[in-house]
mmCIF file with all atom_site columns, C-alpha atoms in Angstrom:
data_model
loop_
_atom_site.group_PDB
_atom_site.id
_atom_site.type_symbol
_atom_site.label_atom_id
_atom_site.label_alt_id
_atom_site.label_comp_id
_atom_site.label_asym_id
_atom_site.label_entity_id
_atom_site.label_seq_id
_atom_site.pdbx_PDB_ins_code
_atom_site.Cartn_x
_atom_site.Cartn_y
_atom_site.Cartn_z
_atom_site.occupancy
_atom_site.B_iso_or_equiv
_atom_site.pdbx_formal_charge
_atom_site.auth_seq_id
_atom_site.auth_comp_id
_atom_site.auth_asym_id
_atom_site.auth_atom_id
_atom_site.pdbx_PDB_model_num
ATOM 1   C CA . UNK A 1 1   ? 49.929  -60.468 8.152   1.00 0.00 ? 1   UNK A CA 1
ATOM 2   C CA . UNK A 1 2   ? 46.556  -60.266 7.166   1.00 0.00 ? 2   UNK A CA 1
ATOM 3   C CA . UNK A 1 3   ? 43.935  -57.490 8.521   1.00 0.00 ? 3   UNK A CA 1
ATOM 4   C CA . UNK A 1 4   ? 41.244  -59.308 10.684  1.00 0.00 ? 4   UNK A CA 1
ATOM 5   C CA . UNK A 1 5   ? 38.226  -58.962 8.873   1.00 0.00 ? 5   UNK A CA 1
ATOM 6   C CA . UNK A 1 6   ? 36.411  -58.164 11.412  1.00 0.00 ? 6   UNK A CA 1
ATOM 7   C CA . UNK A 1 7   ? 38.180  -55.374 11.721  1.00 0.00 ? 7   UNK A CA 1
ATOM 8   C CA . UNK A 1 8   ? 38.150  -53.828 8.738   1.00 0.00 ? 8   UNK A CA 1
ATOM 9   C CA . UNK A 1 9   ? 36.204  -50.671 8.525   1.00 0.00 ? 9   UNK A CA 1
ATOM 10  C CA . UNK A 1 10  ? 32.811  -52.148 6.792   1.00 0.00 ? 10  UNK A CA 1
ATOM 11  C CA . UNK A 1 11  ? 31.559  -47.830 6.186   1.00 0.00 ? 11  UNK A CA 1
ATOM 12  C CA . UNK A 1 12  ? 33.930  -47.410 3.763   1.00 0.00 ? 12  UNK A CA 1
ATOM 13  C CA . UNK A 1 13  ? 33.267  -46.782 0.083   1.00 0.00 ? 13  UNK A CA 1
ATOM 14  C CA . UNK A 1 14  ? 29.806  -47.420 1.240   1.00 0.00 ? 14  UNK A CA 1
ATOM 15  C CA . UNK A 1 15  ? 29.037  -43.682 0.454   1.00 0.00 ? 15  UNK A CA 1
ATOM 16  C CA . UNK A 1 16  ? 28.382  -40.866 2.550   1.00 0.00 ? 16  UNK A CA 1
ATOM 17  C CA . UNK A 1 17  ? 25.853  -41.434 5.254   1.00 0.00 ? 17  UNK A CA 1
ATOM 18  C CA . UNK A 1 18  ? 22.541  -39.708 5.054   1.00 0.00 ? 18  UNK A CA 1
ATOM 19  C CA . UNK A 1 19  ? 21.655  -36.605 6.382   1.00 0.00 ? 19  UNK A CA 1
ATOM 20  C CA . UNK A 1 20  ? 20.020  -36.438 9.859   1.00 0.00 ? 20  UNK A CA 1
ATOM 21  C CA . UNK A 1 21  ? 16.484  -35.392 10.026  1.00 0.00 ? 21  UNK A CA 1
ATOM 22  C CA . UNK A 1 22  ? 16.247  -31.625 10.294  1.00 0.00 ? 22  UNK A CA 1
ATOM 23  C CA . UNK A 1 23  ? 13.931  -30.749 13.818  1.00 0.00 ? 23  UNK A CA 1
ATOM 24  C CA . UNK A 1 24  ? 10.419  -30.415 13.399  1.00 0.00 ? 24  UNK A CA 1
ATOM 25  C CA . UNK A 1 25  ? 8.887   -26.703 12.955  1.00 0.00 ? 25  UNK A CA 1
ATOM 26  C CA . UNK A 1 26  ? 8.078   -25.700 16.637  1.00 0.00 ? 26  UNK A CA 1
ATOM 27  C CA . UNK A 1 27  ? 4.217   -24.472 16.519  1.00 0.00 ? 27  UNK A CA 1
ATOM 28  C CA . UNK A 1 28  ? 4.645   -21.545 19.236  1.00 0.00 ? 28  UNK A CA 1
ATOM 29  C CA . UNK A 1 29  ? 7.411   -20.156 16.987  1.00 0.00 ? 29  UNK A CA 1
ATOM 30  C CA . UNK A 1 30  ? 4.768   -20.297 13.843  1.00 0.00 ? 30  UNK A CA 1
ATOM 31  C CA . UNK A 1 31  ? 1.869   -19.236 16.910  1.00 0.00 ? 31  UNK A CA 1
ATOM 32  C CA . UNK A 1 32  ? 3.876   -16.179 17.221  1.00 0.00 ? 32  UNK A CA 1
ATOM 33  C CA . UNK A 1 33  ? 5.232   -14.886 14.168  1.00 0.00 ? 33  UNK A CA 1
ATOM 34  C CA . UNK A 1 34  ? 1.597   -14.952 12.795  1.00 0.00 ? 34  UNK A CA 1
ATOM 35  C CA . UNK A 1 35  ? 0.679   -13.162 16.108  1.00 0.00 ? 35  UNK A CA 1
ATOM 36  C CA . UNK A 1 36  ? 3.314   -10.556 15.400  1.00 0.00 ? 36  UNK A CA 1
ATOM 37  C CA . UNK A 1 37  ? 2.376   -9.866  11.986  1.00 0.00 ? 37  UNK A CA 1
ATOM 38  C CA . UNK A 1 38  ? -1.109  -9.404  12.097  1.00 0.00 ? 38  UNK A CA 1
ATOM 39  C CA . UNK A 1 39  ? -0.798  -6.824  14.709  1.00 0.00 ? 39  UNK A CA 1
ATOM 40  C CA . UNK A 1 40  ? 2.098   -4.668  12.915  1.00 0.00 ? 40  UNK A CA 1
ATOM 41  C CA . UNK A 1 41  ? 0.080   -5.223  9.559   1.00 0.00 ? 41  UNK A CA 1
ATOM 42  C CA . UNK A 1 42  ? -2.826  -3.265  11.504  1.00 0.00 ? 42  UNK A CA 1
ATOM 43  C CA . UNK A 1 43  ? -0.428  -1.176  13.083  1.00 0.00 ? 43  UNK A CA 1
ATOM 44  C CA . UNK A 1 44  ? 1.535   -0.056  10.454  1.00 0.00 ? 44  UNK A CA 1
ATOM 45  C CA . UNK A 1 45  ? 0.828   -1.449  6.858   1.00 0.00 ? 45  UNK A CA 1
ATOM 46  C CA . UNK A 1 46  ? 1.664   -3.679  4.399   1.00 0.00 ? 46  UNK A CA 1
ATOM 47  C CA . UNK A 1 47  ? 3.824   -1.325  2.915   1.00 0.00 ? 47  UNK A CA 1
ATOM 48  C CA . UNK A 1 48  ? 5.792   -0.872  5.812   1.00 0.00 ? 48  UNK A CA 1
ATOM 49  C CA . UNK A 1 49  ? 5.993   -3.785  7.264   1.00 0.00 ? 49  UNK A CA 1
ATOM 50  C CA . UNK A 1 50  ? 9.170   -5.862  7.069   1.00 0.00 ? 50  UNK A CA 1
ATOM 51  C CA . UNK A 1 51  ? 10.306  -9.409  7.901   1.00 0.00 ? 51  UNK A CA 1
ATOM 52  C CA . UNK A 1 52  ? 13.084  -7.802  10.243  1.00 0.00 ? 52  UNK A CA 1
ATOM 53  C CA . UNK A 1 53  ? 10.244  -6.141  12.198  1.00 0.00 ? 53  UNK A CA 1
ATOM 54  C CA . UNK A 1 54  ? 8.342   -9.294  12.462  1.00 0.00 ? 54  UNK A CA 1
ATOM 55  C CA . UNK A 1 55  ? 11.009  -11.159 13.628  1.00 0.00 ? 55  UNK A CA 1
ATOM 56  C CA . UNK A 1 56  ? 11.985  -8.481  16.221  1.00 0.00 ? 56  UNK A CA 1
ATOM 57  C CA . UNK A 1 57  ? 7.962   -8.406  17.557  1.00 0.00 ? 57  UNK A CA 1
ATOM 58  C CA . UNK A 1 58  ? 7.949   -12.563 17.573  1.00 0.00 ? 58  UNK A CA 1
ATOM 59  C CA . UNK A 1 59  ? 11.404  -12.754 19.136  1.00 0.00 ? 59  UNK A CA 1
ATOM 60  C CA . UNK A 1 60  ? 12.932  -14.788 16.348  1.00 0.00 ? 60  UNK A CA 1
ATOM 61  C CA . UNK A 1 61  ? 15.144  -14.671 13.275  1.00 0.00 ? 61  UNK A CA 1
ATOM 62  C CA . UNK A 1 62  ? 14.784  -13.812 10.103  1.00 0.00 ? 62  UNK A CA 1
ATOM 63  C CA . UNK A 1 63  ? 16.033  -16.720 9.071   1.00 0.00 ? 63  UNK A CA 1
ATOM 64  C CA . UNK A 1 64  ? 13.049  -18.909 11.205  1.00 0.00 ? 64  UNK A CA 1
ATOM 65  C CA . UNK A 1 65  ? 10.878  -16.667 8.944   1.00 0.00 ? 65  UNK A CA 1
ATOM 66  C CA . UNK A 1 66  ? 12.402  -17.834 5.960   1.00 0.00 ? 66  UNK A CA 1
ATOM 67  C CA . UNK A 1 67  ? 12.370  -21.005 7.101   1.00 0.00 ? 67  UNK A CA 1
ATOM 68  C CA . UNK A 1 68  ? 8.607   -21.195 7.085   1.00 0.00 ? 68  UNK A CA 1
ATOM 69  C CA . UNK A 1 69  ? 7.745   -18.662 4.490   1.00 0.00 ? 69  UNK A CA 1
ATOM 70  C CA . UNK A 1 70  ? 9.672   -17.509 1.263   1.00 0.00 ? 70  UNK A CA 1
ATOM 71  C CA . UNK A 1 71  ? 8.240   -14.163 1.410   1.00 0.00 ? 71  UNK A CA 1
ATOM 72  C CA . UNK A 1 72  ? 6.414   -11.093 2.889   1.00 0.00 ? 72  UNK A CA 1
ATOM 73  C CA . UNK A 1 73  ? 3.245   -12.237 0.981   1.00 0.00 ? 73  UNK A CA 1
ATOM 74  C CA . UNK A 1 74  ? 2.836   -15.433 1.065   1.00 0.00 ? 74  UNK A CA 1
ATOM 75  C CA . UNK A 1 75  ? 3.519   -14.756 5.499   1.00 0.00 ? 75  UNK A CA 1
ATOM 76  C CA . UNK A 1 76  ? 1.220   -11.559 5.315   1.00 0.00 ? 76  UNK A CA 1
ATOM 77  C CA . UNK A 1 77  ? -1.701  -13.704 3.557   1.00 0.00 ? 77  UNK A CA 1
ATOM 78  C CA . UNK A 1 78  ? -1.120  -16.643 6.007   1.00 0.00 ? 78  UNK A CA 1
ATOM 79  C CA . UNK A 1 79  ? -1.299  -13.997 8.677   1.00 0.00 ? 79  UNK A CA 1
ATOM 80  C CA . UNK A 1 80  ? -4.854  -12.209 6.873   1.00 0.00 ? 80  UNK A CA 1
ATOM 81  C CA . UNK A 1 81  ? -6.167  -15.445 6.182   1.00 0.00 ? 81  UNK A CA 1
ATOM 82  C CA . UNK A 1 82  ? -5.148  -18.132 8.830   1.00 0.00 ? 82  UNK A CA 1
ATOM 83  C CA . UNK A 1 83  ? -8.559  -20.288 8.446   1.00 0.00 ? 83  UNK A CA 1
ATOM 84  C CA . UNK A 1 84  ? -9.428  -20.443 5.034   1.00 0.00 ? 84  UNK A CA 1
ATOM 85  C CA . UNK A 1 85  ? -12.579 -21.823 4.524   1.00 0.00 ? 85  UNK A CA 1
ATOM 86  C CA . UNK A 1 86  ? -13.021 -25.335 2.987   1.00 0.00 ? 86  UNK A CA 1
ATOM 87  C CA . UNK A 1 87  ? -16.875 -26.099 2.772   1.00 0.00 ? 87  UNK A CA 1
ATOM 88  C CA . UNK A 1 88  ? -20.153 -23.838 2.828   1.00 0.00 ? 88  UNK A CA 1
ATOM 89  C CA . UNK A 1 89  ? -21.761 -24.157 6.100   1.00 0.00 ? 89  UNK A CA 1
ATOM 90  C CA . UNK A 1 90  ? -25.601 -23.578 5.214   1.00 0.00 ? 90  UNK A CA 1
ATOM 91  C CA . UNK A 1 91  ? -27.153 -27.162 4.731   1.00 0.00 ? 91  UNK A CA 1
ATOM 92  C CA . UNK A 1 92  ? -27.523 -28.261 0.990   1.00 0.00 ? 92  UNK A CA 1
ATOM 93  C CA . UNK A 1 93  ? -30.889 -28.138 -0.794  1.00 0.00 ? 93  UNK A CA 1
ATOM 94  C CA . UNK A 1 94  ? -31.187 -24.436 -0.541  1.00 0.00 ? 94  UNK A CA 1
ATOM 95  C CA . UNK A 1 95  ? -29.100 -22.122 -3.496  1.00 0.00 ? 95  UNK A CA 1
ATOM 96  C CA . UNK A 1 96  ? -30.124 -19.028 -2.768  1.00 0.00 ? 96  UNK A CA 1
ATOM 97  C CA . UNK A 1 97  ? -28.709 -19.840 1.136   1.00 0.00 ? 97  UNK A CA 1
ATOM 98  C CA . UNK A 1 98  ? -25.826 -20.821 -0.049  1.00 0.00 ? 98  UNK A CA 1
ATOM 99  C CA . UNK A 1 99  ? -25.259 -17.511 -1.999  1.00 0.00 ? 99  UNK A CA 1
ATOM 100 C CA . UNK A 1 100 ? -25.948 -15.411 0.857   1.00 0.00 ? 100 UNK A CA 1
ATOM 101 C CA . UNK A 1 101 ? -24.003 -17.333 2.904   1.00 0.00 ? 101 UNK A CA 1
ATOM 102 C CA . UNK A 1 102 ? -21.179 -16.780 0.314   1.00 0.00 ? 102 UNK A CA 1
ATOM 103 C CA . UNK A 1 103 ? -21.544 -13.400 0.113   1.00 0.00 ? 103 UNK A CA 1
ATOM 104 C CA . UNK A 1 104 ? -21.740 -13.228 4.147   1.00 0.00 ? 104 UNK A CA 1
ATOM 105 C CA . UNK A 1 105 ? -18.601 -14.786 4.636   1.00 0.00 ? 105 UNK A CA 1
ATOM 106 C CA . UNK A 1 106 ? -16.495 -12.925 2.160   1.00 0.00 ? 106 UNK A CA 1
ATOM 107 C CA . UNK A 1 107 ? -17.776 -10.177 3.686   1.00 0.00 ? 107 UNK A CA 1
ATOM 108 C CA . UNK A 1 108 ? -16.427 -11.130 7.451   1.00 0.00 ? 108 UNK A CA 1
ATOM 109 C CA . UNK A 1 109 ? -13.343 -12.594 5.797   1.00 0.00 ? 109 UNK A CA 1
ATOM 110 C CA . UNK A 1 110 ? -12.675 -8.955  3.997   1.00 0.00 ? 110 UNK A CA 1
ATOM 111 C CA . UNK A 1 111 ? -13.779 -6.536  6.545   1.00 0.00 ? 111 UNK A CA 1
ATOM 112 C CA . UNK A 1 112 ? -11.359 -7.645  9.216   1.00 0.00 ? 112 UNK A CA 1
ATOM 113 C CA . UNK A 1 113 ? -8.885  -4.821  10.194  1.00 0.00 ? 113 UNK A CA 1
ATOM 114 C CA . UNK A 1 114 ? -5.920  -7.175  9.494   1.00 0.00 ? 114 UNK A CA 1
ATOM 115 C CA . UNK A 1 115 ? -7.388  -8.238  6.073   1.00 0.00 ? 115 UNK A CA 1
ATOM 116 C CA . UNK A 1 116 ? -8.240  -4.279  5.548   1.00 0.00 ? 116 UNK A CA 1
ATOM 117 C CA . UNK A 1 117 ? -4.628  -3.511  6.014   1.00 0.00 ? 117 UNK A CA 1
ATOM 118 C CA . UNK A 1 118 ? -2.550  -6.350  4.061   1.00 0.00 ? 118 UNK A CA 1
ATOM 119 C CA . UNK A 1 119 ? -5.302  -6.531  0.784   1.00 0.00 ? 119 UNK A CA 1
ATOM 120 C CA . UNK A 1 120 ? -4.045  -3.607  -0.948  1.00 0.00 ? 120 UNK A CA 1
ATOM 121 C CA . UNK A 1 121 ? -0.201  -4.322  -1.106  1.00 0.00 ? 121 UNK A CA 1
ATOM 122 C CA . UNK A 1 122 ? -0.692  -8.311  -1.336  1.00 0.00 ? 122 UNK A CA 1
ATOM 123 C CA . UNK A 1 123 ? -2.693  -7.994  -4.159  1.00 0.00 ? 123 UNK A CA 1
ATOM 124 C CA . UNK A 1 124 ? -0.501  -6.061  -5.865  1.00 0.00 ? 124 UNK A CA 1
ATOM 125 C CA . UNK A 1 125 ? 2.394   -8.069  -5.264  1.00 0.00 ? 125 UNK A CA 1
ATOM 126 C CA . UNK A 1 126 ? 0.610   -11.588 -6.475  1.00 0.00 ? 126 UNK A CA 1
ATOM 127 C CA . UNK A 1 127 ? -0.263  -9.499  -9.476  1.00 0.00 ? 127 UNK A CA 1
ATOM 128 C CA . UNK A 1 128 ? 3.591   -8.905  -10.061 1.00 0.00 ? 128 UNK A CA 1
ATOM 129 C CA . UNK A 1 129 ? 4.394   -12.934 -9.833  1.00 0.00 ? 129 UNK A CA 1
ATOM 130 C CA . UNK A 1 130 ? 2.556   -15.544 -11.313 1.00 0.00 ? 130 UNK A CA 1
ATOM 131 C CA . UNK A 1 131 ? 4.254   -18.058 -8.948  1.00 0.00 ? 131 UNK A CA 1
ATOM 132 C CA . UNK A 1 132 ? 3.361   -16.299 -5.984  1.00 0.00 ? 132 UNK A CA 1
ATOM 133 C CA . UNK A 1 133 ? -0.596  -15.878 -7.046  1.00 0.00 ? 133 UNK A CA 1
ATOM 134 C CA . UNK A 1 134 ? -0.389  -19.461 -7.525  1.00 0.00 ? 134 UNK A CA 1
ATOM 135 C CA . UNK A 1 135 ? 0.777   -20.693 -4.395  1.00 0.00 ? 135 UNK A CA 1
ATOM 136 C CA . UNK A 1 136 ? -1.598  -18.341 -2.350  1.00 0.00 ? 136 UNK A CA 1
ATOM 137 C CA . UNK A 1 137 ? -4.787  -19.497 -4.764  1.00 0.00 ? 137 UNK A CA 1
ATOM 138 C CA . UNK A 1 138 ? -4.464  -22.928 -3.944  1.00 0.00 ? 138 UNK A CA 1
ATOM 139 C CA . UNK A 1 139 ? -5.012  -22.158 -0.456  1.00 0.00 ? 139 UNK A CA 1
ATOM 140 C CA . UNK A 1 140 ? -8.746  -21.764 -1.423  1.00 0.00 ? 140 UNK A CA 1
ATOM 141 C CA . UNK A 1 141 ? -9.012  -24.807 -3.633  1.00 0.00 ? 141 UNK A CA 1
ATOM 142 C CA . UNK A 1 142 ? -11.175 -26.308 -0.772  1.00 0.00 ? 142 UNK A CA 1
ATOM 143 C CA . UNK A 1 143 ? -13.689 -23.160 -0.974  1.00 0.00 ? 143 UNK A CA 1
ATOM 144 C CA . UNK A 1 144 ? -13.662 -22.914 -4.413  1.00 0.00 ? 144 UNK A CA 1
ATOM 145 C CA . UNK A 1 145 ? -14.276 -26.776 -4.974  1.00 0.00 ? 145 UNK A CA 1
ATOM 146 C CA . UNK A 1 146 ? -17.087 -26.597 -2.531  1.00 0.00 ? 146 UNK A CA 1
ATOM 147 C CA . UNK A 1 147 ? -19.122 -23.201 -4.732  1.00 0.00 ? 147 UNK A CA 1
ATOM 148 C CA . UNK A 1 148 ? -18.636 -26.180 -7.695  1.00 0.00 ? 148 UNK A CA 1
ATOM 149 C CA . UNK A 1 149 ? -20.082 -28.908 -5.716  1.00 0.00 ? 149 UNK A CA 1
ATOM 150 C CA . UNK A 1 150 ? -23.038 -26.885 -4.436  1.00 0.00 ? 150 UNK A CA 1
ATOM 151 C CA . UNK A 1 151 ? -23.710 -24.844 -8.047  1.00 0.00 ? 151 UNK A CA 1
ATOM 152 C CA . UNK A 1 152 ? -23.657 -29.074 -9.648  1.00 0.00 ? 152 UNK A CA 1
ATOM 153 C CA . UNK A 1 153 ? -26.429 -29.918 -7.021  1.00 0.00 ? 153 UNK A CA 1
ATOM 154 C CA . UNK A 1 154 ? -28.803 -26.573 -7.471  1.00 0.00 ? 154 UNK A CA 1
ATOM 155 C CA . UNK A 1 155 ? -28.117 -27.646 -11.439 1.00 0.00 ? 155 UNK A CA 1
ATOM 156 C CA . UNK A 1 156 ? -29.343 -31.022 -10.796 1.00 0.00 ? 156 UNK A CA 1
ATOM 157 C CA . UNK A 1 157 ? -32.397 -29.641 -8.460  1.00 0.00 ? 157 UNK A CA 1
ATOM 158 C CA . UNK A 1 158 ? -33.429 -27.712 -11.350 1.00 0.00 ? 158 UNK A CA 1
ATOM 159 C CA . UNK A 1 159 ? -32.607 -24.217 -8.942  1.00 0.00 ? 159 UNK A CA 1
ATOM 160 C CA . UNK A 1 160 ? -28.765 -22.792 -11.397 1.00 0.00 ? 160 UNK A CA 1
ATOM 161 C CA . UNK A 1 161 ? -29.043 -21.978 -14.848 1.00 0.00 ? 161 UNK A CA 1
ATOM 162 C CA . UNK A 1 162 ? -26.851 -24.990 -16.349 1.00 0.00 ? 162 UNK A CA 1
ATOM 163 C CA . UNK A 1 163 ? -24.669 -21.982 -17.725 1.00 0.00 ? 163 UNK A CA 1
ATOM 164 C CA . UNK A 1 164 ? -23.636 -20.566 -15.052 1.00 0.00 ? 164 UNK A CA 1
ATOM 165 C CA . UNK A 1 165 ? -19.651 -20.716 -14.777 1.00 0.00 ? 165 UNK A CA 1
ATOM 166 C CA . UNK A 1 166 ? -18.276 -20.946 -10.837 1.00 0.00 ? 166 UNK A CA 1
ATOM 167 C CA . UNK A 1 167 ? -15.512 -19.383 -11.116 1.00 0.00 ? 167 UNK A CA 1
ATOM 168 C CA . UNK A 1 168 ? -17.635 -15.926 -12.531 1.00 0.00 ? 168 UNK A CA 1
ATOM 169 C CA . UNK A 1 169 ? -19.724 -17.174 -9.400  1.00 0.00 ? 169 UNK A CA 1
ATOM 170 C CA . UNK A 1 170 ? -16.505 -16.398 -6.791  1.00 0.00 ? 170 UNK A CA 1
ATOM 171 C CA . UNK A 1 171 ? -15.262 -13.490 -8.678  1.00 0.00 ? 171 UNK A CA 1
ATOM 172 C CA . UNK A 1 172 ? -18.734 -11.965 -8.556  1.00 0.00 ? 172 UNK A CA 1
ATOM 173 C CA . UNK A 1 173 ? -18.830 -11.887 -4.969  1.00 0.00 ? 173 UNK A CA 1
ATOM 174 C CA . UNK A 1 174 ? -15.104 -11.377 -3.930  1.00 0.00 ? 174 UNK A CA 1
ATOM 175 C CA . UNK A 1 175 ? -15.495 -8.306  -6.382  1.00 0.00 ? 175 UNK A CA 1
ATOM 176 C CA . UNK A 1 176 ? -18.218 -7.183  -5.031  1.00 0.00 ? 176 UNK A CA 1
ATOM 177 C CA . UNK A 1 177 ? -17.225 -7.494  -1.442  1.00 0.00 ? 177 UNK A CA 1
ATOM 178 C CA . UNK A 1 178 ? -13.357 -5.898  -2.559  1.00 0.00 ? 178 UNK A CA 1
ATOM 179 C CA . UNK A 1 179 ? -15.251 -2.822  -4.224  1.00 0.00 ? 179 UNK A CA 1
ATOM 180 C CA . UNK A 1 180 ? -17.560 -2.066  -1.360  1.00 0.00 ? 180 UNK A CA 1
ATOM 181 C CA . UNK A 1 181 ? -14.492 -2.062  0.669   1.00 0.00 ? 181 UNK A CA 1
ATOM 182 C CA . UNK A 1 182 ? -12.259 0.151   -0.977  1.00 0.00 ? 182 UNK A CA 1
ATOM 183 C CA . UNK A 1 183 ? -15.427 2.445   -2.032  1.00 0.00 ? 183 UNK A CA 1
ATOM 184 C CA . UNK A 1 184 ? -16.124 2.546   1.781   1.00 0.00 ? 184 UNK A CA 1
ATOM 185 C CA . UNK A 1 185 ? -13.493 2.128   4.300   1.00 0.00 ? 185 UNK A CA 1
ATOM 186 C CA . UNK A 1 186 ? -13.337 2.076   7.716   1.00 0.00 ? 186 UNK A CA 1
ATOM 187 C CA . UNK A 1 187 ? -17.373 1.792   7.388   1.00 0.00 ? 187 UNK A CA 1
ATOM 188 C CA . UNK A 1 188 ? -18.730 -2.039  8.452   1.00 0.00 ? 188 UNK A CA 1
ATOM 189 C CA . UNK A 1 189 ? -20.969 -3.780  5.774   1.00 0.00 ? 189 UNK A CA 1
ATOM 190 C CA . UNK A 1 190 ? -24.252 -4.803  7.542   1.00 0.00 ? 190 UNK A CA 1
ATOM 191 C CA . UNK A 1 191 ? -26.718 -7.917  7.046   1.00 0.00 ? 191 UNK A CA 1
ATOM 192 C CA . UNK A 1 192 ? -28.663 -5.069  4.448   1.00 0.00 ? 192 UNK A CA 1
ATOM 193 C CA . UNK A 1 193 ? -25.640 -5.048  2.220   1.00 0.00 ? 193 UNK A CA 1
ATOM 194 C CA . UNK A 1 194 ? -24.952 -8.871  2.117   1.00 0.00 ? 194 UNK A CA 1
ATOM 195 C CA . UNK A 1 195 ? -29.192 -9.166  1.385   1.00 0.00 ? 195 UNK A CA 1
ATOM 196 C CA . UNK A 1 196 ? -29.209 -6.388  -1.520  1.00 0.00 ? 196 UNK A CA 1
ATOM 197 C CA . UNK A 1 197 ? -25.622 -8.321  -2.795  1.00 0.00 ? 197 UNK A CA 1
ATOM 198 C CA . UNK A 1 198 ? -27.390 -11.564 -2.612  1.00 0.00 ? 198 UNK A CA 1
ATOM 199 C CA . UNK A 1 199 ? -30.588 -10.557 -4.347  1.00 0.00 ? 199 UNK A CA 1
ATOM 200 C CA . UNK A 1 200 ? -28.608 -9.057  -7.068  1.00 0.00 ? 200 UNK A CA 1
ATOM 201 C CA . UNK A 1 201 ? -26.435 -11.707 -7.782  1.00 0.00 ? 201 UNK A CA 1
ATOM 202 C CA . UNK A 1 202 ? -29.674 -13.797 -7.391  1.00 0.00 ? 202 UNK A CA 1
ATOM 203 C CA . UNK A 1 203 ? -32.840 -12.010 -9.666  1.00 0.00 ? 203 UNK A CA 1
ATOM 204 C CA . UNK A 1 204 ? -30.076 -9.447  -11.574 1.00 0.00 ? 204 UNK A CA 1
ATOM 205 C CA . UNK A 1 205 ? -31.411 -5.942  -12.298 1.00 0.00 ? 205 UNK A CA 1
ATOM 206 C CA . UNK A 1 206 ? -34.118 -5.826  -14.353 1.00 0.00 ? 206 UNK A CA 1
ATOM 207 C CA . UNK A 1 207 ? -37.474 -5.437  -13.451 1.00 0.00 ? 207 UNK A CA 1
#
């Protein structure tokens, strides 16, 4: 007697069946482990701070951390750094504006307690692995692109020496900014540093 076609399983052979769509990241869980580690980063240190203890303040898992970050540093700079900036805010037509608002905002971005507490061991850990410093550098591809775009139109305006390099542009004032805050911490850096900073980076030194 033959099978009824219609009856015949059709599934098989057809392979196996796709997996289901994993849930979507729920933001209050995100909300709150950042919450959590910003506050035991100023509480207790980079150094000492550990995914366990993050889960434990958030009232998660370890593995939710995981989930959403691969590591202490690339959380702890998420954590530091939760708004990077994309764009300059000053309007265009005005270099010297921009630079001091450069130099302004790495200097909020820096001083903050959280940022104060995380900088040390984070840097030395994206030092340690290329893959890592990678991955946390292209979260400022929209700043950096925007110091390029800015620099091209003070070039064209006749304001920028034509050889001045951007990137030396950002490293001059994050170092700057890092320096003053290692050579002086704990101390706030007022509108008088970010206007001697700017007029440096500006006019130079000599006379």
């Amino acid at each position: 007697m033959k099978a009824d076609p219609s009856s015949v399983d059709k599934t098989r052979g057809a392979g196996p069946k796709p997996a289901p769509v994993g849930r979507p990241r729920d933001p209050r869980i995100d909300a709150a482990i950042l919450r959590a580690t910003a506050e035991l980063l100023a509480e207790i240190g980079y150094a000492n701070l550990t995914m366990a203890a993050v889960a434990e303040r958030a009232g998660t898992t370890k593995t939710a951390l995981y989930r959403r970050w691969s590591s202490k540093a690339e959380l702890v700079h998420e954590a530091a750094f939760p708004a990077v900036p994309s764009a300059i805010q000053t309007p265009p037509g005005d270099f010297a504006a921009d630079i001091r608002a450069m130099v302004a905002a790495a200097r909020d971005v820096f001083t903050s307690p959280v940022v104060r507490a995380a900088l040390p061991g984070l840097i030395a850990d994206m030092a340690a692995d290329p893959e890592l410093n990678r991955r946390v550098m292209a979260r400022f591809a929209g700043v950096f692109g925007a110091v390029r775009e800015r620099l091209a139109e003070a070039r064209d305006r006749g304001e920028a020496r034509a050889d001045v390099d951007p990137d030396r542009l950002v490293e001059a004032i994050g170092g700057a900014t890092l320096l003053a805050m290692l050579l002086r911490p704990g101390e706030p850096l007022g509108d008088d540093w970010v206007d001697q900073t700017t007029a440096i980076l500006i006019h130079g030194a000599l006379a």
